[in-house]
Coordinates of C-alpha atoms in Angstrom, one line a residue:
M1 CA 22.3 -86.9 -28.4
S2 CA 24.2 -87.5 -31.7
T3 CA 27.5 -89.1 -31.0
P4 CA 30.8 -88.7 -33.2
F5 CA 30.9 -90.9 -35.8
P6 CA 34.3 -93.2 -34.8
R7 CA 36.5 -94.1 -38.1
R8 CA 38.4 -97.3 -38.4
G9 CA 39.7 -97.9 -41.6
A10 CA 39.4 -95.4 -44.6
R11 CA 37.1 -94.2 -47.0
V12 CA 37.5 -95.6 -50.5
A13 CA 36.4 -94.4 -54.0
L14 CA 36.0 -97.1 -56.5
A15 CA 36.0 -96.7 -60.0
A16 CA 34.5 -99.6 -62.2
G17 CA 36.8 -102.3 -62.6
I18 CA 38.6 -101.7 -59.5
A19 CA 38.1 -104.5 -56.9
L20 CA 36.8 -103.7 -53.6
A21 CA 39.4 -103.1 -50.9
L22 CA 38.7 -103.4 -46.9
A23 CA 40.7 -101.3 -45.0
L24 CA 40.5 -102.9 -41.8
A25 CA 41.8 -101.7 -38.1
P26 CA 45.0 -104.7 -36.6
A27 CA 42.3 -104.9 -33.7
V28 CA 40.1 -107.0 -36.2
S29 CA 41.1 -110.6 -36.0
P30 CA 41.7 -112.6 -38.8
P31 CA 38.6 -114.6 -38.9
A32 CA 36.4 -111.3 -38.7
R33 CA 38.7 -109.7 -41.4
A34 CA 38.2 -113.2 -43.5
A35 CA 34.3 -112.9 -43.2
Q36 CA 34.2 -109.3 -43.8
Q37 CA 35.7 -109.6 -47.0
A38 CA 33.9 -112.9 -48.0
A39 CA 30.6 -111.1 -47.4
A40 CA 31.8 -107.7 -49.1
S41 CA 32.5 -109.7 -52.3
Q42 CA 29.0 -111.1 -52.4
L43 CA 27.1 -107.7 -51.8
V44 CA 25.3 -106.6 -54.9
G45 CA 22.8 -103.6 -55.0
F46 CA 20.1 -102.6 -57.8
A47 CA 18.6 -99.6 -59.2
V48 CA 16.3 -98.7 -62.0
G49 CA 17.8 -96.0 -64.6
Q50 CA 16.4 -93.4 -66.5
D51 CA 16.4 -95.4 -69.5
G52 CA 14.1 -98.1 -67.5
R53 CA 16.6 -100.8 -67.7
L54 CA 18.0 -102.6 -64.4
Y55 CA 21.5 -101.5 -63.3
R56 CA 23.7 -103.6 -60.7
A57 CA 26.3 -102.3 -58.5
T58 CA 29.0 -104.3 -57.2
S59 CA 32.7 -103.9 -56.1
A60 CA 33.5 -103.8 -59.9
G61 CA 31.4 -101.0 -60.7
V62 CA 27.7 -100.1 -61.8
A63 CA 26.7 -102.3 -65.2
P64 CA 23.5 -102.8 -66.7
F65 CA 21.5 -105.8 -65.3
G66 CA 19.7 -107.2 -68.2
S67 CA 18.8 -105.5 -71.5
A68 CA 15.0 -105.3 -71.3
V69 CA 13.1 -102.2 -70.2
V70 CA 11.3 -103.4 -67.2
A71 CA 10.0 -100.3 -65.2
P72 CA 9.6 -96.5 -65.5
P73 CA 12.6 -94.2 -64.6
G74 CA 13.8 -94.3 -61.0
A75 CA 11.1 -96.9 -60.2
A76 CA 10.9 -98.6 -56.8
V77 CA 13.0 -102.2 -56.6
S78 CA 13.3 -104.8 -54.2
A79 CA 15.8 -107.7 -54.3
V80 CA 16.2 -111.0 -52.5
R81 CA 19.0 -114.0 -52.4
Q82 CA 16.9 -117.3 -53.0
S83 CA 17.5 -120.6 -51.5
D84 CA 19.9 -121.3 -54.2
G85 CA 22.2 -118.4 -54.1
N86 CA 20.4 -116.8 -57.1
V87 CA 19.2 -113.4 -56.9
A88 CA 15.8 -112.4 -57.7
V89 CA 15.2 -108.7 -58.3
F90 CA 11.6 -107.2 -58.1
V91 CA 9.6 -104.1 -59.7
V92 CA 6.1 -103.2 -60.4
G93 CA 6.5 -102.7 -64.6
T94 CA 5.6 -100.4 -67.1
Q95 CA 2.4 -102.7 -67.4
G96 CA 1.5 -102.1 -63.9
G97 CA 2.1 -105.6 -62.8
L98 CA 4.8 -107.4 -61.0
V99 CA 8.1 -107.9 -63.2
A100 CA 11.1 -110.4 -61.6
A101 CA 14.6 -110.3 -63.2
V102 CA 16.4 -113.7 -62.1
T103 CA 20.0 -114.6 -62.2
N104 CA 21.0 -118.2 -63.7
S105 CA 23.3 -120.2 -61.8
A106 CA 24.5 -122.1 -64.9
S107 CA 25.0 -118.8 -66.9
S108 CA 25.9 -115.0 -66.5
G109 CA 22.3 -114.4 -68.0
V110 CA 19.6 -112.5 -66.5
T111 CA 15.9 -113.9 -67.3
V112 CA 12.9 -111.5 -66.6
Y113 CA 9.1 -112.8 -65.8
R114 CA 6.2 -110.7 -66.0
D115 CA 4.3 -112.6 -63.5
G116 CA 0.4 -112.2 -63.2
A117 CA -2.1 -109.6 -64.4
T118 CA -1.4 -106.0 -65.7
G119 CA -2.8 -102.8 -64.7
I120 CA -3.2 -103.7 -61.2
A121 CA -0.6 -101.1 -59.3
P122 CA 0.8 -97.8 -60.3
P123 CA 4.0 -98.5 -62.6
G124 CA 6.8 -98.2 -60.7
A125 CA 5.2 -98.6 -57.1
R126 CA 7.0 -99.5 -53.9
L127 CA 7.5 -103.0 -53.3
N128 CA 8.8 -105.4 -50.8
A129 CA 10.3 -108.8 -51.3
V130 CA 11.4 -111.1 -48.3
T131 CA 12.9 -114.5 -48.1
D132 CA 11.5 -116.6 -44.9
P133 CA 13.5 -119.2 -42.9
A134 CA 12.1 -121.7 -45.1
G135 CA 13.2 -119.9 -48.5
V136 CA 9.8 -118.8 -49.5
V137 CA 10.1 -115.7 -51.2
H138 CA 6.9 -113.2 -50.6
V139 CA 6.4 -110.3 -52.3
F140 CA 4.1 -107.4 -51.5
F141 CA 2.8 -104.1 -52.9
V142 CA -0.4 -101.7 -53.0
G143 CA -2.5 -101.6 -56.1
H144 CA -4.5 -98.8 -57.6
D145 CA -7.1 -99.7 -55.9
G146 CA -5.8 -99.2 -52.2
A147 CA -5.7 -103.2 -51.4
V148 CA -2.5 -104.9 -50.5
Y149 CA -1.5 -107.5 -53.2
G150 CA 0.9 -110.6 -52.4
T151 CA 2.3 -113.6 -53.9
S152 CA 5.2 -116.3 -52.9
Y153 CA 7.3 -118.4 -54.2
S154 CA 7.9 -121.8 -52.5
G155 CA 10.7 -122.5 -55.0
A156 CA 13.0 -120.7 -57.5
V157 CA 10.9 -117.3 -58.5
R158 CA 9.2 -118.1 -61.6
P159 CA 6.0 -117.0 -63.2
G160 CA 3.1 -118.5 -61.5
S161 CA -0.4 -117.2 -60.8
G162 CA 0.7 -113.8 -60.0
P163 CA 0.1 -111.4 -57.2
K164 CA -3.3 -111.8 -55.5
R165 CA -5.3 -109.1 -53.4
V166 CA -4.9 -110.1 -49.7
S167 CA -6.5 -107.1 -48.0
A168 CA -9.9 -105.1 -48.4
T169 CA -9.7 -102.0 -50.9
G170 CA -8.8 -98.8 -50.0
V171 CA -6.7 -99.6 -46.8
A172 CA -3.6 -97.4 -48.4
P173 CA -2.4 -94.9 -50.9
P174 CA -1.7 -96.8 -54.0
G175 CA 1.7 -97.2 -54.6
A176 CA 2.5 -96.9 -50.7
T177 CA 5.6 -98.1 -49.2
V178 CA 5.2 -101.8 -47.5
A179 CA 7.1 -103.5 -45.2
G180 CA 6.9 -107.4 -45.5
A181 CA 7.6 -110.0 -42.5
W182 CA 6.5 -113.4 -41.3
Q183 CA 5.5 -114.6 -37.9
S184 CA 5.0 -118.2 -37.3
A185 CA 5.7 -119.3 -40.9
Q186 CA 3.1 -117.1 -41.7
P187 CA 3.5 -114.0 -44.3
G188 CA 2.7 -110.7 -43.4
V189 CA 2.9 -106.9 -44.2
V190 CA 2.7 -103.7 -42.5
V191 CA 1.9 -100.4 -43.9
V192 CA 0.8 -97.0 -43.1
D193 CA -2.7 -97.1 -44.0
V194 CA -4.9 -93.9 -45.5
A195 CA -5.9 -92.9 -42.0
G196 CA -2.2 -92.5 -41.0
G197 CA -2.1 -95.5 -38.4
L198 CA 0.0 -98.3 -38.9
T199 CA -2.1 -101.6 -40.3
S200 CA -0.7 -105.3 -40.8
V201 CA -2.3 -107.6 -42.7
W202 CA -1.4 -111.4 -42.1
R203 CA -2.3 -115.1 -43.7
T204 CA -3.8 -116.9 -40.9
T205 CA -3.1 -121.1 -40.6
A206 CA -6.0 -121.5 -42.2
G207 CA -4.6 -120.2 -45.4
T208 CA -6.8 -116.7 -45.5
W209 CA -6.1 -113.0 -44.7
T210 CA -6.7 -110.8 -42.4
T211 CA -6.2 -107.1 -41.7
V212 CA -5.8 -105.6 -38.2
P213 CA -5.0 -102.0 -37.2
A214 CA -1.2 -101.8 -35.6
G215 CA -1.9 -98.7 -33.8
P216 CA -3.8 -95.2 -33.8
A217 CA -4.5 -93.1 -36.6
G218 CA -3.2 -89.6 -37.7
V219 CA 0.2 -90.7 -36.3
A220 CA 2.0 -90.9 -39.7
A221 CA 2.1 -89.8 -43.3
A222 CA -0.6 -91.9 -45.1
G223 CA 1.5 -94.5 -47.1
G224 CA 5.1 -93.0 -45.7
G225 CA 8.1 -94.8 -44.3
V226 CA 7.6 -98.3 -42.6
A227 CA 10.0 -101.1 -42.0
A228 CA 9.6 -104.4 -40.4
V229 CA 12.2 -107.2 -39.1
S230 CA 11.5 -111.0 -38.3
T231 CA 13.9 -112.2 -36.1
A232 CA 13.1 -113.3 -32.6
G233 CA 9.8 -112.0 -33.4
V234 CA 8.4 -109.2 -35.8
Q235 CA 9.2 -105.8 -34.9
A236 CA 7.6 -102.7 -37.0
Y237 CA 9.0 -99.2 -37.2
Y238 CA 7.3 -96.1 -38.7
A239 CA 8.1 -92.4 -38.9
G240 CA 5.6 -90.1 -37.0
L241 CA 4.7 -87.0 -37.7
D242 CA 6.2 -85.7 -34.5
G243 CA 9.7 -86.7 -36.0
K244 CA 9.9 -89.6 -33.5
L245 CA 10.6 -93.4 -35.0
W246 CA 8.0 -95.4 -33.2
Q247 CA 8.2 -99.2 -32.6
V248 CA 5.1 -101.6 -32.6
R249 CA 6.2 -105.5 -31.4
F250 CA 4.2 -108.3 -32.4
A251 CA 4.5 -110.8 -30.1
S252 CA 2.7 -113.7 -31.1
G253 CA 1.0 -113.5 -34.5
P254 CA -1.8 -110.9 -36.1
V255 CA -3.8 -110.6 -33.0
P256 CA -3.5 -107.7 -30.8
V257 CA -2.2 -108.3 -27.5
P258 CA -2.8 -105.2 -27.4
W259 CA -0.2 -103.4 -29.6
A260 CA 1.2 -100.4 -28.1
P261 CA 3.4 -98.0 -30.4
T262 CA 6.2 -97.1 -28.3
A263 CA 8.6 -94.2 -29.3
V264 CA 12.7 -95.4 -29.6
S265 CA 13.8 -91.8 -30.4
G266 CA 12.8 -88.4 -29.3
A267 CA 10.7 -85.7 -31.3
G268 CA 12.1 -84.3 -34.6
V269 CA 14.6 -87.2 -35.1
V270 CA 13.2 -88.7 -38.3
P271 CA 11.8 -86.8 -41.2
A272 CA 7.9 -87.3 -41.2
G273 CA 7.2 -90.2 -43.8
A274 CA 11.1 -90.6 -44.2
R275 CA 12.1 -94.2 -45.9
L276 CA 13.3 -96.6 -43.4
A277 CA 15.4 -99.8 -43.3
A278 CA 15.8 -102.4 -40.2
A279 CA 17.8 -105.1 -39.0
R280 CA 18.0 -107.1 -36.4
F281 CA 20.7 -109.6 -35.0
V282 CA 20.1 -113.0 -33.7
N283 CA 20.3 -112.3 -30.1
G284 CA 21.6 -109.0 -30.7
P285 CA 20.8 -105.4 -31.3
S286 CA 18.0 -103.8 -33.5
S287 CA 18.7 -100.9 -35.8
V288 CA 16.6 -98.3 -38.1
F289 CA 18.7 -96.2 -40.6
F290 CA 17.2 -93.5 -42.2
A291 CA 18.4 -90.2 -44.2
G292 CA 18.3 -87.2 -41.6
A293 CA 17.2 -83.5 -41.9
D294 CA 20.5 -82.8 -42.5
G295 CA 21.5 -85.6 -45.1
A296 CA 23.2 -87.6 -42.6
V297 CA 22.8 -91.5 -42.8
R298 CA 21.7 -92.0 -39.2
V299 CA 20.8 -95.0 -37.3
V300 CA 18.7 -95.5 -34.2
T301 CA 19.9 -98.6 -32.3
D302 CA 19.3 -100.4 -29.1
Q303 CA 22.9 -101.9 -29.0
T304 CA 23.9 -100.7 -25.7
G305 CA 20.3 -101.7 -23.9
S306 CA 18.8 -98.4 -24.5
W307 CA 17.6 -96.8 -27.6
V308 CA 20.3 -94.2 -29.2
E309 CA 20.5 -92.1 -32.3
S310 CA 23.7 -91.6 -34.1
P311 CA 25.0 -90.3 -37.2
T312 CA 27.0 -92.6 -39.5
T313 CA 27.9 -90.6 -42.3
P314 CA 28.5 -86.6 -42.8
A315 CA 25.8 -84.5 -43.4
G316 CA 24.8 -83.8 -46.9
V317 CA 25.6 -87.7 -48.5
A318 CA 21.5 -88.3 -48.9
R319 CA 18.2 -86.5 -49.6
P320 CA 16.5 -85.9 -46.4
G321 CA 14.0 -88.9 -45.7
S322 CA 15.1 -90.4 -49.1
P323 CA 15.4 -94.5 -49.9
L324 CA 17.8 -96.6 -48.6
A325 CA 18.3 -100.2 -48.2
L326 CA 19.9 -102.7 -45.5
V327 CA 20.7 -106.2 -45.2
A328 CA 22.2 -107.9 -42.4
V329 CA 24.7 -111.2 -42.3
D330 CA 26.0 -112.7 -39.4
D331 CA 27.5 -109.9 -37.5
F332 CA 27.3 -107.2 -40.6
V333 CA 25.0 -104.8 -41.5
Y334 CA 25.3 -103.7 -44.8
S335 CA 23.7 -100.3 -46.1
A336 CA 23.4 -98.6 -49.7
W337 CA 21.7 -95.5 -50.9
C338 CA 22.3 -93.1 -54.0
G339 CA 23.6 -90.3 -52.8
N340 CA 25.0 -87.0 -54.3
D341 CA 26.6 -86.6 -57.4
L342 CA 25.1 -89.5 -58.6
W343 CA 27.0 -91.7 -56.3
W344 CA 26.1 -95.1 -55.0
W345 CA 27.1 -95.3 -51.2
L346 CA 27.7 -98.5 -49.6
R347 CA 28.7 -98.8 -46.1
W348 CA 29.1 -101.7 -43.5
W349 CA 29.4 -102.1 -40.0
W350 CA 30.9 -105.0 -37.7
R351 CA 30.4 -105.6 -34.2
L352 CA 33.5 -106.0 -32.3
P353 CA 33.6 -107.9 -28.6
P354 CA 32.5 -105.9 -26.6
P355 CA 30.4 -104.1 -28.5
P356 CA 31.5 -100.3 -29.0
P357 CA 29.4 -97.6 -28.1
P358 CA 27.2 -96.6 -31.4
P359 CA 27.5 -96.2 -34.1
W360 CA 29.5 -99.6 -34.8
Y361 CA 32.4 -99.3 -36.4
G362 CA 32.6 -99.2 -40.3
D363 CA 33.7 -97.8 -43.7
T364 CA 32.0 -95.7 -46.5
F365 CA 33.0 -96.7 -49.8
T366 CA 31.3 -95.0 -53.1
L367 CA 30.8 -96.2 -56.5
P368 CA 30.8 -93.5 -59.5
V369 CA 27.6 -94.0 -61.4
A370 CA 28.7 -93.8 -65.3
N371 CA 25.0 -95.1 -66.3
P372 CA 21.7 -93.0 -66.0
I373 CA 20.7 -93.5 -62.7
Q374 CA 19.0 -90.7 -61.0
Y375 CA 20.3 -88.8 -57.7
A376 CA 18.2 -90.3 -54.7
T377 CA 16.9 -93.2 -56.7
E378 CA 15.5 -95.7 -54.8
V379 CA 18.0 -98.6 -54.3
A380 CA 17.8 -102.4 -53.3
V381 CA 20.7 -104.4 -51.7
T382 CA 21.2 -108.3 -51.1
L383 CA 23.9 -110.9 -51.4
Y384 CA 24.5 -113.7 -53.9
R385 CA 25.8 -117.3 -54.0

């Protein structure tokens, strides 16, 4: 059952050039306020506009991120903060290969790299980049041949040998949604395969890759919504055809234990195939965000010890099942999506001791888009510096 969204603070509309203001309740301690402000000042989102260029959203508004045309209009995008504080933004470019746009700490410039072979994936295909605890960046996507492709950057993101095939062909629909993860320092990826079941692909300690089904076939939309978190083990989530949110826990590496998908919501909660974004606090709750059938951004969380679904916004702020992004830092979760009227929506939550009932207290902020970013375009969100 959904619970009403408890408001603490105010909803604030931000025009370009206006600094981000946080309206917190007096109950929030000064250290929590300082942490909230510091993290929010470092929040940055990305999307590909209708002109094929990258755009960046910050507290100052939305502006071009580099001048190069990198991908088809509205292409999928993924972003990570590197260990040195610089941001790397990834797309599958117009050439059908991996493209990275990287900030430079020594200047305000953006450098665009095309890494590896061309023509291996649908231009604009969905992809996912993650940074593991050692600071290694891993990027995954599904190519034209239905194989999962991946590459890693152990230092700064720079051109190398480019993405390589890490699975057999025909595993998933070309350009399918993927979710990167890591387990015991080994990277992996989960995807809803062509048979509508969850499949995982992991690198072994020997340096080879293994593909193992992680659930029954026919339970989800092929290539559809999937998310993963790698805090305290790996948990993967997918949106079932029954409208339930399902979880698969990877207890000890890419070997079935067996893996038994568990429903963490009731039927009809999640639109089939909906895009998902997930996070888990260290020694804290797990949360999965998605745009519900009513266009409200919703969360399924075990914050109170059992799984509860709650709306986090009013209805109609997003297209049902549309993409959204999530990043967790300390006790804060920041969500971003491109909502109605070509507006960016940024949301952050914080936990107050003792934890409140779901959903967490938070505020919705909006950024008017003055550039050619399409409604419901895929976005990425991360922190920089």
